[in-house]
């Protein structure tokens, strides 16, 4: 009898199983397709502007001025990331153009590379690699990050394939694969400097696997050489080595216990799959440790004021809801760390130690070395967490029960909703910029604006000018618009200005990724202690003031 499936559903299932790479690529593309028209937001404009400059000055990626922090400064000082992502966007724009759809389409390729890399690595770590790939794809931190044109997902694409080639090259062994990995590490560093953490991570893996220092150590000279060459180039172009400048900026921001606690909370939210699938992840010891840890976190949060202590503007019922979510997600974040530790403790092989050091190292970097807590800082641990979950499911289950499948579906739904809320907020920012410029384009006074991020991108595209606080050129009769939710803004002197109009656009009503009023700070914990917040979300507002005879005191 023929073994070929007879009905349509079985044919699709048979093809899916037989072509995992194509299946995962199509699924990733389908998951991100609804967000291809998402407006540029947060730091997206920096990468777009650098890419546009690269097309005309390919040897000088940051050789222009930008007003990003409230006054004009060199781009290399405003941009704390290396330029490889902007080179990628410059190349992609040749094919797809500079539209949102064109650049987001190019970035889908990077997300696909991450998911496929997770699958490839998981093949050597567990029996159900597709489960790890799906867990990575449908984590809120990864899915939302994949809807931006910033460098984080691109860096992770180089990162995961560097790990793939390094682990395979160490076990086989293969000098060619180690060399390829060395180049990929270098490319990851040129995409985002934090990828330098790959060097100690993979060195530890090789040392545990081989028990001795071997020829593999020499291949780290490749990424080190790439970084040194980049530093010499930026020193020649801009008078300062870029990596050291970014590192000095990071070290100027202090770390404390609250920052570490917030990092745990972000880990729990960004990997919500772990919480939703938690009944299937651990045995008695796992739950005992989580219980003890959760009680300890609760005590620290209540007695030590670690919850919304630094967010005094969150009040009333919203504050209670935020603090409940903080306790929930911080306990889930602790569970991710316990999962990593327990895996290494029980198996004690090179693979388990790699995953554990990957997760714990990412936590330490985000909590104690990165200059702020945000989802982008912990994004590199995504493949490791996903593989750890897949390994634990295999250990505890012989078949995947309906409850676990429903939990995975719920995680995918939450991730898609979070990405949709983030997309709706970006659309609201663009809409307010268009409303402001449309209303004031025919007025006699010049239109200025405060704030940056995507709002700046669309305001400048419509002809408005950013206020330069170091050299304000404001005169009577001008208008200054100020978004309620943005960065690097200063209050106008009410004696020198009058409120002319307030624009308001509704966001996604009950979930937010960046809103200080509800404690959501996906892109920066300065705005809130949660990666995303479930609760009532107020509308997006922009105020426009008319200037009087005296220039406003913007200081």
Coordinates of C-alpha atoms in Angstrom, one line a residue:
X1 CA 0.0 0.0 0.0
X2 CA 1.1 3.6 -0.6
X3 CA 2.5 5.5 2.3
X4 CA 1.6 8.9 0.9
X5 CA -1.0 10.9 2.7
X6 CA -4.4 10.9 1.1
X7 CA -6.2 14.0 2.3
X8 CA -5.2 17.7 2.1
X9 CA -4.4 18.1 5.8
X10 CA -2.2 15.1 5.8
X11 CA -0.4 16.3 2.7
X12 CA 0.3 19.6 4.4
X13 CA 1.5 17.9 7.6
X14 CA 3.7 15.5 5.6
X15 CA 5.3 18.4 3.6
X16 CA 5.8 20.4 6.8
X17 CA 7.6 17.5 8.5
X18 CA 9.7 16.8 5.4
X19 CA 10.7 20.4 4.8
X20 CA 11.4 21.9 8.2
X21 CA 13.5 24.8 7.0
X22 CA 11.1 25.9 4.3
X23 CA 8.2 25.5 6.8
X24 CA 9.8 27.6 9.5
X25 CA 10.8 30.2 7.0
X26 CA 7.2 30.5 5.7
X27 CA 5.8 30.5 9.2
X28 CA 8.2 33.3 10.3
X29 CA 7.3 35.3 7.2
X30 CA 3.6 34.9 7.8
X31 CA 3.9 35.9 11.4
X32 CA 5.7 39.1 10.5
X33 CA 3.7 39.9 7.4
X34 CA 1.0 42.0 9.2
X35 CA 3.7 44.4 10.4
X36 CA 5.5 45.1 7.2
X37 CA 3.9 48.6 6.9
X38 CA 4.7 49.5 10.6
X39 CA 6.0 53.1 10.8
X40 CA 9.5 53.6 11.9
X41 CA 9.7 54.0 15.6
X42 CA 12.1 54.5 18.6
X43 CA 15.7 54.3 17.2
X44 CA 14.7 53.1 13.7
X45 CA 15.4 56.5 12.1
X46 CA 19.1 56.5 13.2
X47 CA 19.7 53.3 11.2
X48 CA 17.7 54.6 8.2
X49 CA 19.5 57.9 8.1
X50 CA 22.9 56.2 8.4
X51 CA 21.9 53.9 5.6
X52 CA 20.8 56.8 3.4
X53 CA 24.1 58.5 4.0
X54 CA 26.1 55.3 3.3
X55 CA 24.6 55.1 -0.2
X56 CA 26.4 58.4 -1.1
X57 CA 29.3 58.1 1.3
X58 CA 30.0 54.3 1.7
X59 CA 33.4 54.8 3.3
X60 CA 32.1 57.3 5.9
X61 CA 29.0 55.8 7.5
X62 CA 28.6 58.3 10.4
X63 CA 30.0 61.5 8.8
X64 CA 27.1 63.8 9.3
X65 CA 25.3 65.7 12.0
X66 CA 22.0 64.8 13.7
X67 CA 19.8 66.3 16.4
X68 CA 18.9 63.3 18.5
X69 CA 19.4 64.3 22.1
X70 CA 18.2 67.9 21.8
X71 CA 21.1 69.6 20.0
X72 CA 23.1 68.9 16.9
X73 CA 26.0 66.5 17.3
X74 CA 28.1 64.1 15.1
X75 CA 26.2 61.0 14.2
X76 CA 29.0 58.7 15.5
X77 CA 28.3 60.2 19.0
X78 CA 24.6 59.8 18.8
X79 CA 24.7 56.3 17.4
X80 CA 26.1 53.8 20.0
X81 CA 26.1 50.9 17.6
X82 CA 28.4 49.9 14.7
X83 CA 27.3 50.5 11.1
X84 CA 26.8 47.0 9.6
X85 CA 23.0 47.1 10.0
X86 CA 22.9 50.4 8.2
X87 CA 25.0 49.0 5.4
X88 CA 22.5 46.2 5.2
X89 CA 19.6 48.7 4.9
X90 CA 21.5 50.7 2.3
X91 CA 21.9 47.6 0.2
X92 CA 18.3 46.4 0.8
X93 CA 17.0 49.9 -0.3
X94 CA 18.6 49.4 -3.7
X95 CA 16.2 46.5 -4.2
X96 CA 13.2 47.4 -2.1
X97 CA 13.4 51.2 -1.7
X98 CA 13.4 53.3 1.5
X99 CA 9.7 52.7 2.4
X100 CA 8.6 51.1 5.6
X101 CA 7.4 48.0 3.7
X102 CA 10.7 47.7 1.8
X103 CA 13.0 47.9 4.8
X104 CA 10.8 45.7 7.0
X105 CA 10.7 43.1 4.2
X106 CA 14.5 43.0 4.2
X107 CA 14.5 42.6 8.0
X108 CA 12.1 39.6 7.8
X109 CA 15.1 37.8 6.2
X110 CA 17.1 38.4 9.4
X111 CA 14.3 37.0 11.6
X112 CA 14.1 34.0 9.4
X113 CA 17.8 33.4 9.8
X114 CA 17.4 33.5 13.6
X115 CA 14.6 31.0 13.6
X116 CA 16.4 28.6 11.2
X117 CA 19.6 29.0 13.2
X118 CA 17.7 28.1 16.4
X119 CA 16.4 25.0 14.6
X120 CA 19.8 24.0 13.3
X121 CA 21.4 24.4 16.8
X122 CA 18.6 22.6 18.5
X123 CA 19.0 19.6 16.2
X124 CA 22.3 18.9 18.1
X125 CA 20.7 19.6 21.5
X126 CA 17.3 17.9 21.5
X127 CA 14.9 15.6 19.7
X128 CA 12.3 18.1 18.8
X129 CA 14.2 21.1 17.3
X130 CA 11.0 22.5 15.7
X131 CA 9.6 23.0 19.2
X132 CA 12.6 25.2 20.1
X133 CA 12.3 27.1 16.9
X134 CA 8.6 27.9 17.5
X135 CA 9.3 28.8 21.1
X136 CA 11.9 31.3 19.9
X137 CA 9.7 32.8 17.2
X138 CA 6.7 33.2 19.4
X139 CA 8.4 34.9 22.3
X140 CA 7.2 38.5 22.7
X141 CA 10.7 39.9 23.0
X142 CA 11.8 38.4 19.7
X143 CA 8.6 39.0 17.7
X144 CA 8.3 42.6 18.6
X145 CA 12.1 43.2 18.0
X146 CA 11.6 41.6 14.5
X147 CA 9.2 44.4 13.6
X148 CA 11.9 47.1 13.8
X149 CA 14.8 48.0 11.5
X150 CA 17.2 48.3 14.4
X151 CA 20.3 46.2 14.7
X152 CA 19.3 43.7 17.4
X153 CA 17.7 40.9 15.3
X154 CA 20.5 41.2 12.7
X155 CA 23.1 40.8 15.4
X156 CA 21.2 37.8 16.7
X157 CA 21.2 36.2 13.2
X158 CA 25.0 36.4 13.1
X159 CA 25.2 35.3 16.7
X160 CA 23.1 32.1 16.4
X161 CA 24.9 30.9 13.3
X162 CA 28.3 31.6 14.8
X163 CA 27.2 29.3 17.7
X164 CA 26.0 26.7 15.2
X165 CA 29.3 26.6 13.3
X166 CA 31.5 26.9 16.4
X167 CA 29.7 24.0 18.2
X168 CA 29.8 21.8 15.2
X169 CA 33.4 22.7 14.4
X170 CA 34.4 21.9 17.9
X171 CA 32.7 18.5 18.1
X172 CA 33.6 17.2 14.6
X173 CA 36.3 18.9 14.6
X174 CA 36.4 21.2 11.5
X175 CA 38.8 24.1 11.1
X176 CA 36.7 25.5 8.3
X177 CA 33.6 25.7 10.5
X178 CA 35.6 27.4 13.2
X179 CA 36.9 29.9 10.7
X180 CA 33.4 30.6 9.5
X181 CA 32.2 31.1 13.0
X182 CA 35.1 33.5 13.7
X183 CA 34.0 35.6 10.7
X184 CA 30.3 35.5 11.9
X185 CA 31.3 36.6 15.4
X186 CA 33.1 39.5 13.8
X187 CA 30.0 40.4 11.7
X188 CA 27.9 40.2 14.9
X189 CA 30.2 42.6 16.7
X190 CA 30.0 45.0 13.7
X191 CA 26.2 44.9 14.0
X192 CA 26.1 45.4 17.8
X193 CA 29.0 45.7 20.1
X194 CA 27.5 43.5 22.8
X195 CA 28.1 40.5 20.5
X196 CA 31.7 40.5 21.9
X197 CA 30.2 38.4 24.7
X198 CA 30.3 35.5 22.2
X199 CA 34.1 35.2 22.6
X200 CA 34.1 34.2 26.3
X201 CA 30.9 32.1 25.8
X202 CA 32.3 30.0 23.0
X203 CA 35.7 29.8 24.6
X204 CA 34.1 28.3 27.8
X205 CA 32.1 25.8 25.6
X206 CA 35.3 24.6 23.9
X207 CA 37.2 24.3 27.1
X208 CA 34.5 22.2 28.7
X209 CA 34.1 20.1 25.6
X210 CA 37.8 19.5 24.9
X211 CA 39.2 19.9 28.5
X212 CA 42.3 21.6 27.0
X213 CA 43.1 24.7 25.2
X214 CA 43.6 23.8 21.5
X215 CA 43.9 25.2 18.0
X216 CA 40.3 26.6 18.4
X217 CA 41.6 29.5 20.5
X218 CA 43.4 31.0 17.5
X219 CA 40.1 31.5 15.6
X220 CA 39.1 34.1 18.1
X221 CA 41.8 36.3 16.5
X222 CA 39.4 36.7 13.5
X223 CA 36.7 38.7 15.4
X224 CA 39.3 40.5 17.5
X225 CA 41.1 41.5 14.4
X226 CA 37.8 42.7 12.8
X227 CA 37.0 44.8 15.9
X228 CA 40.5 46.3 16.0
X229 CA 40.3 47.2 12.3
X230 CA 36.9 48.9 13.0
X231 CA 38.4 50.9 15.9
X232 CA 41.3 52.1 13.9
X233 CA 39.0 53.2 11.1
X234 CA 36.7 55.1 13.4
X235 CA 39.7 56.6 15.2
X236 CA 40.9 57.9 11.8
X237 CA 37.5 59.1 10.7
X238 CA 36.1 60.6 13.9
X239 CA 39.0 61.0 16.3
X240 CA 37.7 58.4 18.7
X241 CA 37.4 54.6 18.7
X242 CA 33.7 53.9 18.5
X243 CA 33.6 50.8 20.7
X244 CA 35.4 52.5 23.5
X245 CA 33.1 55.5 23.2
X246 CA 30.0 53.3 23.5
X247 CA 31.5 51.5 26.4
X248 CA 32.3 54.7 28.2
X249 CA 28.7 55.8 27.7
X250 CA 27.5 52.5 29.2
X251 CA 29.8 52.7 32.2
X252 CA 28.5 56.2 33.0
X253 CA 25.1 54.6 34.0
X254 CA 25.0 53.0 37.5
X255 CA 23.7 49.6 38.4
X256 CA 21.8 48.7 41.5
X257 CA 19.5 46.0 42.9
X258 CA 16.4 47.6 41.4
X259 CA 18.0 47.3 37.9
X260 CA 18.7 43.6 38.4
X261 CA 15.2 43.0 39.7
X262 CA 13.8 44.9 36.6
X263 CA 15.9 42.7 34.3
X264 CA 14.3 39.6 35.8
X265 CA 10.9 41.1 35.2
X266 CA 11.8 41.8 31.5
X267 CA 13.1 38.3 31.1
X268 CA 9.8 36.9 32.3
X269 CA 7.8 39.1 30.0
X270 CA 10.0 38.7 26.9
X271 CA 9.9 34.9 27.3
X272 CA 6.2 34.6 28.3
X273 CA 6.2 31.1 26.8
X274 CA 8.0 29.9 29.9
X275 CA 5.3 31.1 32.2
X276 CA 2.4 29.9 30.0
X277 CA 4.1 26.4 29.6
X278 CA 5.4 26.3 33.2
X279 CA 3.3 23.3 34.3
X280 CA 5.3 21.1 31.9
X281 CA 8.8 22.5 32.6
X282 CA 9.9 21.2 36.0
X283 CA 9.7 18.6 38.7
X284 CA 9.5 19.0 42.4
X285 CA 12.9 20.5 42.9
X286 CA 12.3 23.0 40.1
X287 CA 9.0 24.1 41.7
X288 CA 10.6 24.2 45.1
X289 CA 13.3 26.6 43.9
X290 CA 10.8 28.7 42.0
X291 CA 8.6 28.9 45.1
X292 CA 11.4 29.9 47.4
X293 CA 12.7 32.4 44.8
X294 CA 9.2 33.8 44.3
X295 CA 8.7 34.3 48.0
X296 CA 12.1 36.0 48.3
X297 CA 11.3 38.3 45.4
X298 CA 8.0 39.2 46.9
X299 CA 9.7 40.0 50.2
X300 CA 12.3 42.1 48.5
X301 CA 9.7 43.9 46.4
X302 CA 7.5 44.7 49.3
X303 CA 10.1 45.4 52.0
X304 CA 12.8 46.8 49.8
X305 CA 10.5 48.8 47.5
X306 CA 11.7 47.2 44.3
X307 CA 8.5 47.3 42.4
X308 CA 7.3 50.7 41.2
X309 CA 9.6 52.6 43.6
X310 CA 11.2 54.7 40.8
X311 CA 7.9 55.2 39.0
X312 CA 6.1 57.7 41.3
X313 CA 3.8 58.9 38.5
X314 CA 2.1 55.5 38.3
X315 CA -0.8 55.8 40.8
X316 CA -4.1 54.3 41.9
X317 CA -5.5 51.1 40.4
X318 CA -2.9 51.3 37.6
X319 CA -0.1 51.1 40.1
X320 CA -1.6 48.0 41.8
X321 CA -2.0 46.3 38.4
X322 CA 1.6 47.1 37.4
X323 CA 2.9 45.8 40.7
X324 CA 1.0 42.5 40.3
X325 CA 2.4 42.1 36.8
X326 CA 5.9 42.9 38.1
X327 CA 5.7 40.0 40.7
X328 CA 4.3 37.7 38.1
X329 CA 6.9 38.3 35.4
X330 CA 9.9 38.6 37.8
X331 CA 9.0 35.2 39.2
X332 CA 8.8 33.9 35.6
X333 CA 12.2 35.5 34.9
X334 CA 13.6 33.7 37.9
X335 CA 12.2 30.5 36.5
X336 CA 14.2 31.0 33.3
X337 CA 17.4 31.3 35.3
X338 CA 16.5 28.3 37.5
X339 CA 15.8 26.3 34.3
X340 CA 19.3 27.1 33.0
X341 CA 21.0 26.3 36.3
X342 CA 19.1 23.0 36.8
X343 CA 19.9 21.8 33.2
X344 CA 23.6 22.4 33.7
X345 CA 23.5 20.8 37.2
X346 CA 21.8 17.6 36.2
X347 CA 23.5 16.9 32.8
X348 CA 26.9 18.7 33.3
X349 CA 27.9 18.3 29.7
X350 CA 29.3 21.0 27.3
X351 CA 25.9 21.5 25.7
X352 CA 24.1 22.2 29.0
X353 CA 26.8 24.5 30.2
X354 CA 26.7 26.4 26.9
X355 CA 23.0 27.0 27.3
X356 CA 23.3 27.9 31.0
X357 CA 26.2 30.3 30.5
X358 CA 24.4 31.8 27.5
X359 CA 21.3 32.6 29.6
X360 CA 23.0 33.6 32.8
X361 CA 25.7 35.6 31.0
X362 CA 23.0 37.5 29.1
X363 CA 21.2 38.3 32.4
X364 CA 24.5 39.6 34.0
X365 CA 25.3 41.7 31.0
X366 CA 21.8 43.3 30.9
X367 CA 21.6 43.8 34.6
X368 CA 25.1 45.0 35.4
X369 CA 26.8 46.2 32.2
X370 CA 24.2 47.5 29.7
X371 CA 23.3 51.1 30.2
X372 CA 19.6 50.5 30.5
X373 CA 17.2 47.6 31.0
X374 CA 15.2 46.8 27.9
X375 CA 14.1 43.9 25.7
X376 CA 16.9 44.5 23.3
X377 CA 19.5 43.8 25.9
X378 CA 18.2 40.3 26.7
X379 CA 17.2 39.4 23.2
X380 CA 20.5 37.3 22.6
X381 CA 19.3 34.7 25.1
X382 CA 16.2 33.8 23.0
X383 CA 17.6 30.7 21.2
X384 CA 19.1 29.4 24.5
X385 CA 15.9 29.7 26.4
X386 CA 13.9 28.1 23.6
X387 CA 16.2 25.1 23.4
X388 CA 16.2 24.7 27.2
X389 CA 12.4 24.6 27.1
X390 CA 12.4 22.0 24.3
X391 CA 14.9 19.8 26.2
X392 CA 12.8 20.0 29.4
X393 CA 9.6 19.1 27.5
X394 CA 11.4 16.0 26.2
X395 CA 12.6 15.1 29.6
X396 CA 9.2 15.4 31.3
X397 CA 6.9 14.2 28.5
X398 CA 6.8 11.3 26.1
X399 CA 4.1 13.0 23.9
X400 CA 3.0 16.6 23.8
X401 CA -0.3 16.8 25.6
X402 CA -3.2 19.0 24.5
X403 CA -2.5 21.4 27.4
X404 CA 1.0 22.1 26.3
X405 CA -0.1 22.7 22.7
X406 CA -2.8 25.1 23.9
X407 CA -0.1 26.9 26.0
X408 CA 2.1 27.3 23.0
X409 CA -0.9 28.7 21.0
X410 CA -1.6 31.1 23.9
X411 CA 2.0 32.2 23.8
X412 CA 1.9 32.8 20.1
X413 CA -1.3 34.8 20.5
X414 CA 0.2 37.0 23.3
X415 CA 3.3 37.6 21.2
X416 CA 1.3 38.6 18.1
X417 CA -1.0 40.9 20.2
X418 CA 2.1 42.5 21.8
X419 CA 3.6 43.1 18.4
X420 CA 0.3 44.5 17.1
X421 CA 0.0 46.9 20.1
X422 CA 3.5 48.1 19.4
X423 CA 2.7 48.6 15.7
X424 CA -0.5 50.5 16.6
X425 CA 1.4 52.8 18.8
X426 CA 3.9 53.5 16.0
X427 CA 1.0 54.3 13.7
X428 CA -0.4 56.6 16.3
X429 CA 2.9 58.5 16.4
X430 CA 3.0 58.9 12.7
X431 CA -0.7 60.0 12.6
X432 CA -0.1 62.7 15.2
X433 CA 2.9 64.0 13.2
X434 CA 0.8 64.1 10.0
X435 CA -2.1 65.9 11.8
X436 CA 0.2 68.5 13.3
X437 CA 2.0 69.2 10.0
X438 CA -1.3 69.3 8.1
X439 CA -2.9 71.8 10.4
X440 CA 0.2 74.2 10.7
X441 CA 1.6 73.9 7.2
X442 CA -0.4 76.9 6.1
X443 CA 0.2 79.0 9.2
X444 CA 2.5 82.0 9.0
X445 CA 4.8 80.9 11.9
X446 CA 7.5 78.3 11.6
X447 CA 6.7 74.8 13.0
X448 CA 9.2 73.4 15.5
X449 CA 9.1 70.2 17.5
X450 CA 10.6 68.6 20.5
X451 CA 11.0 64.8 20.9
X452 CA 12.8 62.3 18.7
X453 CA 12.4 58.7 17.7
X454 CA 9.8 58.0 15.0
X455 CA 8.0 61.2 15.7
X456 CA 11.1 63.1 14.6
X457 CA 11.4 61.1 11.4
X458 CA 7.9 61.9 10.2
X459 CA 7.9 65.5 11.4
X460 CA 11.1 66.2 9.5
X461 CA 9.7 64.4 6.5
X462 CA 6.9 66.9 6.5
X463 CA 9.2 69.9 6.8
X464 CA 9.1 70.7 10.5
X465 CA 12.3 71.5 12.4
X466 CA 13.7 70.0 15.6
X467 CA 14.4 72.5 18.4
X468 CA 18.1 72.8 19.1
X469 CA 18.4 73.6 22.8
X470 CA 22.0 74.6 22.5
X471 CA 21.2 77.1 19.8
X472 CA 17.4 77.9 19.8
X473 CA 16.3 80.0 16.9
X474 CA 12.7 80.4 18.1
X475 CA 10.9 83.7 17.5
X476 CA 7.5 85.1 18.3
X477 CA 4.8 83.7 16.1
X478 CA 6.5 80.3 15.8
X479 CA 4.8 77.1 17.0
X480 CA 6.4 74.3 19.0
X481 CA 4.8 70.9 19.3
X482 CA 5.7 68.5 22.1
X483 CA 4.6 64.9 22.1
X484 CA 3.5 63.6 25.6
X485 CA 5.4 60.4 25.3
X486 CA 8.9 60.9 23.9
X487 CA 12.5 61.6 24.9
X488 CA 14.8 64.6 25.5
X489 CA 12.0 67.2 25.9
X490 CA 11.9 70.3 28.1
X491 CA 8.9 72.2 29.3
X492 CA 8.1 75.5 27.7
X493 CA 7.9 78.6 29.9
X494 CA 4.1 79.3 30.2
X495 CA 4.9 83.1 30.4
X496 CA 6.3 83.0 26.9
X497 CA 3.9 80.6 25.2
X498 CA 0.3 79.7 25.0
X499 CA -1.3 76.3 24.3
X500 CA -2.7 76.5 20.8
X501 CA -4.0 72.9 20.2
X502 CA -3.8 69.3 21.6
X503 CA -4.0 66.4 19.2
X504 CA -5.0 63.0 20.5
X505 CA -4.9 59.6 18.8
X506 CA -6.0 56.3 20.4
X507 CA -3.6 53.5 20.8
X508 CA -4.3 49.8 21.2
X509 CA -6.7 50.0 24.1
X510 CA -5.5 47.4 26.7
X511 CA -1.9 46.5 26.0
X512 CA 1.2 48.7 25.6
X513 CA 4.9 48.3 25.0
X514 CA 6.0 51.9 25.7
X515 CA 3.9 54.1 27.9
X516 CA 5.0 55.6 31.1
X517 CA 1.5 56.1 32.5
X518 CA 0.9 52.3 32.5
X519 CA 4.5 51.2 33.3
X520 CA 5.4 49.8 29.9
X521 CA 9.1 50.1 28.9
X522 CA 9.9 47.5 26.2
X523 CA 12.5 49.8 24.7
X524 CA 13.7 51.4 27.9
X525 CA 12.8 50.8 31.6
X526 CA 13.1 54.5 32.1
X527 CA 9.5 54.5 30.9
X528 CA 8.3 51.6 33.0
X529 CA 9.4 48.4 34.9
X530 CA 7.6 46.0 32.5
X531 CA 8.4 44.9 29.0
X532 CA 4.7 45.3 28.2
X533 CA 1.7 46.1 30.3
X534 CA -1.8 44.7 30.2
X535 CA -4.3 47.4 31.2
X536 CA -6.1 50.5 30.0
X537 CA -3.8 52.5 27.7
X538 CA -4.4 56.3 27.3
X539 CA -4.4 57.9 23.9
X540 CA -1.3 59.4 22.2
X541 CA -1.2 63.2 22.7
X542 CA 0.8 66.1 21.2
X543 CA 0.5 69.6 22.4
X544 CA 1.3 72.6 20.2
X545 CA 2.2 76.0 21.8
X546 CA 2.3 79.4 20.1
X547 CA 5.3 81.5 21.1
X548 CA 4.9 85.0 22.3
X549 CA 7.2 88.0 22.1
X550 CA 9.8 86.5 24.3
X551 CA 11.6 83.3 23.4
X552 CA 10.5 80.5 25.7
X553 CA 12.9 79.4 28.4
X554 CA 13.6 75.8 27.2
X555 CA 16.2 75.2 29.9

